[in-house]
Short mmCIF file of N, CA, C and O in Angstrom, two decimals:
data_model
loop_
_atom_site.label_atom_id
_atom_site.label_comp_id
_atom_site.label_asym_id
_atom_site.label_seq_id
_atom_site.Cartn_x
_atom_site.Cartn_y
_atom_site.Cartn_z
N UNK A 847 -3.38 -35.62 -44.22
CA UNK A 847 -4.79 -35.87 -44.06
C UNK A 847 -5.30 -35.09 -42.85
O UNK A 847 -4.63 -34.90 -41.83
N UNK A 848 -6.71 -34.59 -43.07
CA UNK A 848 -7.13 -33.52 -41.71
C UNK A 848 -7.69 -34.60 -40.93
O UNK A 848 -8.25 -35.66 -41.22
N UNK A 849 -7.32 -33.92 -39.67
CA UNK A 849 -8.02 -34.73 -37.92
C UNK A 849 -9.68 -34.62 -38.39
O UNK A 849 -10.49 -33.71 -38.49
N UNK A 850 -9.67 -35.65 -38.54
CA UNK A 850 -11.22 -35.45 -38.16
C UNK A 850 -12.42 -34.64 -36.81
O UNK A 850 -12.30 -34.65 -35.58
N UNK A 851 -13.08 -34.26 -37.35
CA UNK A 851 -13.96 -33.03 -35.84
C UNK A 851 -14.38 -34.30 -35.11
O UNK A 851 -14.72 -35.23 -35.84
N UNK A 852 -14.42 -34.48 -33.64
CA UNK A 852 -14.78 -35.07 -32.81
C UNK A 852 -15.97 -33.97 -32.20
O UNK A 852 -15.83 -33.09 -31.35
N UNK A 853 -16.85 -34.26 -32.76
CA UNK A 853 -18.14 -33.22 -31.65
C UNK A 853 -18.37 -34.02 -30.07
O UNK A 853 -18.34 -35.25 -30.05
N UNK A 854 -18.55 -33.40 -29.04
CA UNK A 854 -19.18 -34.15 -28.07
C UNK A 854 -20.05 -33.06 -27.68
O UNK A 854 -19.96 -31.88 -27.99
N UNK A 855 -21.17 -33.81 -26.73
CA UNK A 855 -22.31 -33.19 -25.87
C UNK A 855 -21.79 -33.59 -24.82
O UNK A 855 -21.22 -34.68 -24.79
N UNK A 856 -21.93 -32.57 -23.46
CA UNK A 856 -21.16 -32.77 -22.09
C UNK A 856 -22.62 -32.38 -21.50
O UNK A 856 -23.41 -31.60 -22.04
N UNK A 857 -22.78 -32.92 -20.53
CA UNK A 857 -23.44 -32.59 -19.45
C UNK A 857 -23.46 -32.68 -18.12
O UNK A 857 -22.95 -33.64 -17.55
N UNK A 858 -24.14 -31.53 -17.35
CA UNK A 858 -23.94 -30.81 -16.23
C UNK A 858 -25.42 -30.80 -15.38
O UNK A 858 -26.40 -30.82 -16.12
N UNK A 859 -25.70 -30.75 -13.96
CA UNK A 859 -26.73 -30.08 -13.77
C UNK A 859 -26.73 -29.61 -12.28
O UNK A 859 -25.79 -30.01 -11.59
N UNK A 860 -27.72 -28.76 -11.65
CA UNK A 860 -27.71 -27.45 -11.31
C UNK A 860 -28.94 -27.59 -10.27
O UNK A 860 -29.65 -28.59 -10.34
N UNK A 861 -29.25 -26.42 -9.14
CA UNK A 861 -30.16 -27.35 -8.35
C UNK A 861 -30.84 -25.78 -8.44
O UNK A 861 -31.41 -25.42 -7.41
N UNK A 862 -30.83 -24.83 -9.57
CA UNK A 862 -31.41 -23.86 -10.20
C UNK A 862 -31.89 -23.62 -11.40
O UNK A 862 -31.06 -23.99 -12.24
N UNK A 863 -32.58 -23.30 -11.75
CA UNK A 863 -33.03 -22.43 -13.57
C UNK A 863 -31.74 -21.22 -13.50
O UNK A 863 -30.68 -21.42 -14.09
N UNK A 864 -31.96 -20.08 -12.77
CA UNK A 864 -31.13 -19.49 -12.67
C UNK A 864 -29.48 -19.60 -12.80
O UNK A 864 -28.63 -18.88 -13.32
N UNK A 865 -29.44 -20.85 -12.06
CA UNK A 865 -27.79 -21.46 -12.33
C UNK A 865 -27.45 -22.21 -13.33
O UNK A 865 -26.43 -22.24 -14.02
N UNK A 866 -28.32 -22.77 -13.34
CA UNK A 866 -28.30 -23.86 -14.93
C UNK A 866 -27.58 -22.48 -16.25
O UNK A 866 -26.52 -22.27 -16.85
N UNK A 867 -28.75 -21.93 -16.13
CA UNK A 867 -28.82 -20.78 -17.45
C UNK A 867 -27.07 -20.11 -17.02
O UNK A 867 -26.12 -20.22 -17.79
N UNK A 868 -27.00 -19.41 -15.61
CA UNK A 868 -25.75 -18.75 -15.98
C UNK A 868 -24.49 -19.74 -16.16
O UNK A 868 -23.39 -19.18 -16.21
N UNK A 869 -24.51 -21.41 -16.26
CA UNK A 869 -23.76 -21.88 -16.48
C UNK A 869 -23.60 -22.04 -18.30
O UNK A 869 -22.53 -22.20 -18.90
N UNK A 870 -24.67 -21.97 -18.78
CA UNK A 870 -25.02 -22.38 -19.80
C UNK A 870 -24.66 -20.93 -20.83
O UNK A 870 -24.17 -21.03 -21.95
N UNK A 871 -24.90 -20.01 -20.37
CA UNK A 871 -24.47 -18.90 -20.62
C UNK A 871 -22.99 -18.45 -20.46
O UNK A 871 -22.57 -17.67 -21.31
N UNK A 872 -22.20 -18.84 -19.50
CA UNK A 872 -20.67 -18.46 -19.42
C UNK A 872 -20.09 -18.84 -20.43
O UNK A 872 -19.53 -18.09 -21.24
N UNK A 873 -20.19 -20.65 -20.52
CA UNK A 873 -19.60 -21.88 -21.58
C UNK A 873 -19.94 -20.92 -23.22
O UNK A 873 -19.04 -20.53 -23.95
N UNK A 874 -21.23 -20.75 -23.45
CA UNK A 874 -21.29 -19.80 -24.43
C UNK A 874 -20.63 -18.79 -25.01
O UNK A 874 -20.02 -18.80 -26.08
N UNK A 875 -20.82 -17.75 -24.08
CA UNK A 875 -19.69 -16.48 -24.26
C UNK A 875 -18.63 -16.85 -24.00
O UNK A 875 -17.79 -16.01 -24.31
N UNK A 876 -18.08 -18.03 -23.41
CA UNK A 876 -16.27 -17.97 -23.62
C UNK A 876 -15.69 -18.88 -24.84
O UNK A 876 -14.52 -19.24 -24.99
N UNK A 877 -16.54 -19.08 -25.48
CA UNK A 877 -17.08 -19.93 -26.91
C UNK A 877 -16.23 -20.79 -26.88
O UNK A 877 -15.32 -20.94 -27.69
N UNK A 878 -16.59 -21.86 -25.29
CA UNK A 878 -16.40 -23.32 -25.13
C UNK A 878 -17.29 -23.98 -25.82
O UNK A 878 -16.57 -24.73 -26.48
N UNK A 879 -18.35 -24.22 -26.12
CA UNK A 879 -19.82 -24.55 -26.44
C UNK A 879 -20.79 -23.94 -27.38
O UNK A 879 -21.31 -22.87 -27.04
N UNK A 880 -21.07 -24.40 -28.38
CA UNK A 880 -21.39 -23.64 -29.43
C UNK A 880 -22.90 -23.15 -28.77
O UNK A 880 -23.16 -21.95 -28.66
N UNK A 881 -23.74 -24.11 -28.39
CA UNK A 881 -24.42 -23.78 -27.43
C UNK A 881 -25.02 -24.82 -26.45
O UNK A 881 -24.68 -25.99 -26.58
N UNK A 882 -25.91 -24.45 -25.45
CA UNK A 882 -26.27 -25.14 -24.13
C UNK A 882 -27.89 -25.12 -23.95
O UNK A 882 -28.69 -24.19 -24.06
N UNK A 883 -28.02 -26.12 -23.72
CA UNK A 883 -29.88 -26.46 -23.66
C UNK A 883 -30.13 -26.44 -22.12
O UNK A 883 -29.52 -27.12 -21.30
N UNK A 884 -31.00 -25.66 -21.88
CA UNK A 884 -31.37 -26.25 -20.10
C UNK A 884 -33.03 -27.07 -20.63
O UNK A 884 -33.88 -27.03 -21.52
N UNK A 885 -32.69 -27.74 -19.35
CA UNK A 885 -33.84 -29.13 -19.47
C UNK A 885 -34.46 -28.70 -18.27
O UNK A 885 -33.94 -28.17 -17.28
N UNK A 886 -36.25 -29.15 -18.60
CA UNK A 886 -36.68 -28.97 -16.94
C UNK A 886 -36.63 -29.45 -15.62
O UNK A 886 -36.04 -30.53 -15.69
N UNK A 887 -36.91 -29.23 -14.52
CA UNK A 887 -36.57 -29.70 -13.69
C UNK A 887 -36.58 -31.64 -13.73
O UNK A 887 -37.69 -32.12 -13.94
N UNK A 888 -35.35 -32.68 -13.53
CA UNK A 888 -35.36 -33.53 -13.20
C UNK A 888 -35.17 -33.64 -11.94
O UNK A 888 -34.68 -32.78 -11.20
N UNK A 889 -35.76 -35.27 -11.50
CA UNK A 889 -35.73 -35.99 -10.49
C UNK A 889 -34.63 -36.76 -10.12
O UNK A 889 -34.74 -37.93 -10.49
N UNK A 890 -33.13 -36.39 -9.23
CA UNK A 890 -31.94 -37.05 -9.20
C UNK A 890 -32.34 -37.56 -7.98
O UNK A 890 -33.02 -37.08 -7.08
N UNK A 891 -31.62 -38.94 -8.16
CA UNK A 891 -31.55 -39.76 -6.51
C UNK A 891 -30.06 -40.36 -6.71
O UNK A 891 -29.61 -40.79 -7.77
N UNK A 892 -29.56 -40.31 -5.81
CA UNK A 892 -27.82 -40.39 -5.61
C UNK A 892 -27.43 -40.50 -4.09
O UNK A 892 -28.07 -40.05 -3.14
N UNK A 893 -26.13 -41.25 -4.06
CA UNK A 893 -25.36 -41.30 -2.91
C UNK A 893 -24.97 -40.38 -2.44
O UNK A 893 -24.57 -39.71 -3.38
N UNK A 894 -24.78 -39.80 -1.45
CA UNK A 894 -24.06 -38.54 -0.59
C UNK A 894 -23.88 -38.36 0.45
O UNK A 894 -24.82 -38.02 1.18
N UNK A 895 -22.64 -38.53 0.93
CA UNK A 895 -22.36 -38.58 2.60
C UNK A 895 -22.83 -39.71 2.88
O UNK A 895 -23.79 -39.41 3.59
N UNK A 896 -22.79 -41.27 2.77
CA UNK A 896 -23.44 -42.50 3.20
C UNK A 896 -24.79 -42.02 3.37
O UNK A 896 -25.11 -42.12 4.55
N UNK A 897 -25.80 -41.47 2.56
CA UNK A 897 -26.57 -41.31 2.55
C UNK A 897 -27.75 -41.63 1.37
O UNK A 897 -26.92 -42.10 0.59
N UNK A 898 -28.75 -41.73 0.78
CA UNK A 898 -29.73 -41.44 -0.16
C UNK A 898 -29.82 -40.36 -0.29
O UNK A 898 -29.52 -39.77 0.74
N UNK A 899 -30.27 -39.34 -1.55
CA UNK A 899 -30.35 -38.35 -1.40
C UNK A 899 -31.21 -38.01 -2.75
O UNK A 899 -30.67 -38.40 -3.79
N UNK A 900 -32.49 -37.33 -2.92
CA UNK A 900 -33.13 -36.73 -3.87
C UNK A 900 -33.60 -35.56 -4.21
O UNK A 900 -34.45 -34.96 -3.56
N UNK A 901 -32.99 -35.09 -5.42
CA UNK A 901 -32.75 -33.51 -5.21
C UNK A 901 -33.74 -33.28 -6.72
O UNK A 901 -33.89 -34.13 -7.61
N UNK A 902 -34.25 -32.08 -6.68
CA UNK A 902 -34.79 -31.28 -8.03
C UNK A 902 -33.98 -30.43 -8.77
O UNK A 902 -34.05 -29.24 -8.45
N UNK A 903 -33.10 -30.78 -9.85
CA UNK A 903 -32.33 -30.38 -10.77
C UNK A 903 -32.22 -29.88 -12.16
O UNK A 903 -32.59 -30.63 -13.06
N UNK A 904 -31.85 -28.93 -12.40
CA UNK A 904 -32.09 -28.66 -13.90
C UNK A 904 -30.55 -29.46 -14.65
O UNK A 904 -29.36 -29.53 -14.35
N UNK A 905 -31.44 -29.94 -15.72
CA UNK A 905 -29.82 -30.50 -16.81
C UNK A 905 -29.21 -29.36 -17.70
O UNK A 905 -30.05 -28.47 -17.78
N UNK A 906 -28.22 -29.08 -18.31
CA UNK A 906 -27.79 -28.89 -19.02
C UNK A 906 -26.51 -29.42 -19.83
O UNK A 906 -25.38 -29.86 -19.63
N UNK A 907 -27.59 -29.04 -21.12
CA UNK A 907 -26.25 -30.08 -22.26
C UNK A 907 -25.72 -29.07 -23.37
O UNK A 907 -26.41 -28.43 -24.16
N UNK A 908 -24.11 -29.09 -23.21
CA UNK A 908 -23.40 -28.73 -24.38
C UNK A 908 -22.97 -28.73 -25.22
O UNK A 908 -21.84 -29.06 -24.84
N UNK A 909 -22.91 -28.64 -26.02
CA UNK A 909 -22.51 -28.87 -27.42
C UNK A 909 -21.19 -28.44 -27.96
O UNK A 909 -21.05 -27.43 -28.65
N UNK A 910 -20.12 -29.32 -27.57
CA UNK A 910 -18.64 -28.50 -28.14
C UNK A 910 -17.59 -29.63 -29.24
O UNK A 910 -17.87 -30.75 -29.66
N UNK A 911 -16.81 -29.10 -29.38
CA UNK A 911 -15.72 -30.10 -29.56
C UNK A 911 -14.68 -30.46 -28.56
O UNK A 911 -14.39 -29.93 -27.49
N UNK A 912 -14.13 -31.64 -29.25
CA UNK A 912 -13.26 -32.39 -28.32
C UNK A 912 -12.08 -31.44 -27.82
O UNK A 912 -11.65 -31.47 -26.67
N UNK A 913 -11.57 -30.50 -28.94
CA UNK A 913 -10.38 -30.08 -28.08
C UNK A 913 -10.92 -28.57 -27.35
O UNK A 913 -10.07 -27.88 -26.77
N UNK A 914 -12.14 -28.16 -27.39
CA UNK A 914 -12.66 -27.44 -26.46
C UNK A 914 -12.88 -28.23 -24.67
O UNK A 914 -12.97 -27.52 -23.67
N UNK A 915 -12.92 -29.38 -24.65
CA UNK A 915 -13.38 -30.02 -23.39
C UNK A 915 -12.36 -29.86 -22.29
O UNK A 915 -12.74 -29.97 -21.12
N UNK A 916 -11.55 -29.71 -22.45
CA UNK A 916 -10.11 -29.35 -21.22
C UNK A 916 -10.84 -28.10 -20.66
O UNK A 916 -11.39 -27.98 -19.56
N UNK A 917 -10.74 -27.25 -21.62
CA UNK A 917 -11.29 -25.95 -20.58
C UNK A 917 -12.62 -25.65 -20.42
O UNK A 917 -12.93 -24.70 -19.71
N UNK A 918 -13.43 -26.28 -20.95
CA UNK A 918 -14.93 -26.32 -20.65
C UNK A 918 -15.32 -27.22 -19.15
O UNK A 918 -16.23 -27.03 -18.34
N UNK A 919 -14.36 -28.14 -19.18
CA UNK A 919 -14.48 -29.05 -17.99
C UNK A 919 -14.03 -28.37 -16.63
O UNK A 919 -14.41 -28.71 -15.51
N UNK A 920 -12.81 -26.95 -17.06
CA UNK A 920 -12.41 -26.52 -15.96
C UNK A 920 -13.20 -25.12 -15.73
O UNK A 920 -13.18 -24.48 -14.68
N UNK A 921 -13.86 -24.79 -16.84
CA UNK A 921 -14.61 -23.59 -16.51
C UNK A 921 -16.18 -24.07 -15.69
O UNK A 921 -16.77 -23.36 -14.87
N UNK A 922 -16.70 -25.67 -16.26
CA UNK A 922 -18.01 -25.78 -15.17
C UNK A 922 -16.94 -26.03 -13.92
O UNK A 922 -17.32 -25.27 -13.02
N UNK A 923 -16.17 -26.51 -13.64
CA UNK A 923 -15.19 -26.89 -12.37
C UNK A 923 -15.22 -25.48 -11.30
O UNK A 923 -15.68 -25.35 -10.17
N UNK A 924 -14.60 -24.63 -12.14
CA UNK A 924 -14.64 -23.21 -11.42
C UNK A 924 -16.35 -22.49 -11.54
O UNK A 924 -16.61 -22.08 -10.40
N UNK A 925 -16.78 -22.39 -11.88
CA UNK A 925 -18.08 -21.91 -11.79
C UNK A 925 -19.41 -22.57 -11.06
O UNK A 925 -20.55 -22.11 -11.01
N UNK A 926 -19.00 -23.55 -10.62
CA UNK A 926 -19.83 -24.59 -10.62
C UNK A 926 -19.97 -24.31 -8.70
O UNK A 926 -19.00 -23.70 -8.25
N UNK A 927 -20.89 -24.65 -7.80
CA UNK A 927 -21.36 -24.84 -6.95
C UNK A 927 -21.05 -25.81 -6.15
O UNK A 927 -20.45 -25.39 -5.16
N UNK A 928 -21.25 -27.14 -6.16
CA UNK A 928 -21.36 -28.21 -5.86
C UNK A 928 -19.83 -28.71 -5.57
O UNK A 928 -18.82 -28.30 -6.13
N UNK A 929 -19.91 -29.47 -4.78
CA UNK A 929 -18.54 -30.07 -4.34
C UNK A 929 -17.87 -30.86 -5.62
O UNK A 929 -16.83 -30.60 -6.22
N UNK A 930 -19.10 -32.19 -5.88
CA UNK A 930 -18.72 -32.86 -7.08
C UNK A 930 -19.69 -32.61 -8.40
O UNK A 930 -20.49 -33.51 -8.66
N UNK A 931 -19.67 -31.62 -9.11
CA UNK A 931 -20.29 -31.39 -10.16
C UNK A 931 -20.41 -32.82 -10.89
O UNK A 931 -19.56 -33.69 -10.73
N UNK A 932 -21.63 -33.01 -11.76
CA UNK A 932 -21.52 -34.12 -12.96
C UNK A 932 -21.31 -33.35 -13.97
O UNK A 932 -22.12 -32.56 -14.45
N UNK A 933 -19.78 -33.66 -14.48
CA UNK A 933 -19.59 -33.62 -15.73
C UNK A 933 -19.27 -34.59 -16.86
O UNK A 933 -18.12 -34.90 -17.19
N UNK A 934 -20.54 -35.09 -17.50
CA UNK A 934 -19.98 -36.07 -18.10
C UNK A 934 -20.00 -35.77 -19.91
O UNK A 934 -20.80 -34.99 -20.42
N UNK A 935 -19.04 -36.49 -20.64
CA UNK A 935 -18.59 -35.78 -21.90
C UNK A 935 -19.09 -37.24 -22.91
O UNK A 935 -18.74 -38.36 -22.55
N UNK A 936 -19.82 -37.06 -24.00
CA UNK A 936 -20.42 -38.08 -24.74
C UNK A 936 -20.12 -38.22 -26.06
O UNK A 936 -21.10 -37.93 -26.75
N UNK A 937 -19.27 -38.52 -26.63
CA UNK A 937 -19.16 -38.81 -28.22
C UNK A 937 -20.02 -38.86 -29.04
O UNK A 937 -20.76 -39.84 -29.16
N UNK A 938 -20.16 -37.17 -30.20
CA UNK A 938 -21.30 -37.39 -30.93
C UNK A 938 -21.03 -38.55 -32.29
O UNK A 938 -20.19 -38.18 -33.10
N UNK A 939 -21.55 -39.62 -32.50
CA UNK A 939 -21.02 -40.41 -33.86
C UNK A 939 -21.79 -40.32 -34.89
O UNK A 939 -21.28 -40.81 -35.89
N UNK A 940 -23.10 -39.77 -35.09
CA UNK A 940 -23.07 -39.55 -36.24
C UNK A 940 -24.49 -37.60 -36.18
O UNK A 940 -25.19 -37.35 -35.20
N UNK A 941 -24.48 -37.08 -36.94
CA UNK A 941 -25.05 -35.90 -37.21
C UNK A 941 -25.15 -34.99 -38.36
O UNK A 941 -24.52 -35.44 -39.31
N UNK A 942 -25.81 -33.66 -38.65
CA UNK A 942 -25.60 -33.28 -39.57
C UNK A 942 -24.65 -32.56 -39.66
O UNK A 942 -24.26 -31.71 -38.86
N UNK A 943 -23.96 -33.08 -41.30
CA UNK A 943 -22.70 -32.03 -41.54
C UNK A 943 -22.71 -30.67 -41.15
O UNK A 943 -21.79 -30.13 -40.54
N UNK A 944 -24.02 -30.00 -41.59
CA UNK A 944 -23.89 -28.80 -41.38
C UNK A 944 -24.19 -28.17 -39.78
O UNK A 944 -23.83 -27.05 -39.44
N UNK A 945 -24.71 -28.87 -39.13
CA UNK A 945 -24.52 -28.68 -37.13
C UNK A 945 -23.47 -29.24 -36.83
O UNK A 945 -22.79 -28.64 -36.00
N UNK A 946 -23.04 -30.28 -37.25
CA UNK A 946 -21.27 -30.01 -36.58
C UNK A 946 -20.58 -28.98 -37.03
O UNK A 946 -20.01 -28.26 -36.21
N UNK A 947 -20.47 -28.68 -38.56
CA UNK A 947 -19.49 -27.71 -38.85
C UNK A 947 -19.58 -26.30 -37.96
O UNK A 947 -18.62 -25.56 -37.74
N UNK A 948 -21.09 -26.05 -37.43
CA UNK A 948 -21.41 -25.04 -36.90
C UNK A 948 -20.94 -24.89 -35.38
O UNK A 948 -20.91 -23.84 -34.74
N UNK A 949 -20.66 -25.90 -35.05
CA UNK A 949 -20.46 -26.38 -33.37
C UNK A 949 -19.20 -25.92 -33.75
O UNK A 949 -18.70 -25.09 -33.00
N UNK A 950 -18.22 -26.45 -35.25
CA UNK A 950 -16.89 -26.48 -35.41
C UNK A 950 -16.53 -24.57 -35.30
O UNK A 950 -15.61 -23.93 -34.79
N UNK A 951 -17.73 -24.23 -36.03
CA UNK A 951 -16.83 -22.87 -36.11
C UNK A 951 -17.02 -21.43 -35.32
O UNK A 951 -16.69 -20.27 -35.56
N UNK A 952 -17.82 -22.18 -34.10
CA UNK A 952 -18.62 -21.61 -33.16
C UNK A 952 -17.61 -21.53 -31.58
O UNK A 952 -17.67 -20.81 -30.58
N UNK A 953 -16.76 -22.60 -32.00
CA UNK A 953 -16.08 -23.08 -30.67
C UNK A 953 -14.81 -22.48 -30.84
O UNK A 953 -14.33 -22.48 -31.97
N UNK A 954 -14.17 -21.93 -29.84
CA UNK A 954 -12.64 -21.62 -30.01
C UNK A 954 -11.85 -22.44 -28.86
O UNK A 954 -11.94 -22.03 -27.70
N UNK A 955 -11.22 -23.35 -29.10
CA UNK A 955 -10.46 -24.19 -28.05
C UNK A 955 -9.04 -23.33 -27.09
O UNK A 955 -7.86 -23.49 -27.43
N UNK A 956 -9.30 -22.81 -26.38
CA UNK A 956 -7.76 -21.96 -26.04
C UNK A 956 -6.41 -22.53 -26.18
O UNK A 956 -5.43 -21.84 -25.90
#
């Protein structure tokens, strides 16, 4: 019996347009991510250094499969800016056959 495709959406964000996009763009061309949406600037408020802290951020969300996420997680890791990047990874459960299959045959897992 075949493994079933596990799609997930991961997301990341960026305290640039510019960085957002070339993150969103690497994950792409190393066809971790079938593809990557940048979102407009959000409003983050978060802990940092025993501190409050509110920053203007762009989101970006990816679109891969599950056994793409090992190295998608280590390619925003290495590319990434920030001490502690957010990377968080979301279980897609239900969608269309034909956009997962596309995520499926879009992605190459190394």
């Amino acid at each position: 019996m075949a493994q079933a495709l596990t799609v997930l959406t991961v997301l990341t964000t960026t305290d640039s347009a510019e960085k957002a996009e070339a993150l969103a763009r690497g994950a792409v061309e190393a066809r971790l991510a079938a593809c990557a949406q940048v979102s407009a600037p959000v409003t983050s408020v978060y802990h940092w250094q025993n501190a409050i802290e509110t920053a203007e951020e762009w989101q970006v969300l990816f679109k891969t499969k599950q056994a793409c996420y090992p190295a998608l997680e280590a390619h925003l890791t290495a590319a990434h800016d920030y001490d502690t990047p957010e990377i968080i990874a979301t279980p897609v459960l239900a969608g269309s056959a034909a956009y997962l299959e596309w995520i499926d045959a879009e992605t190459v897992a190394p």
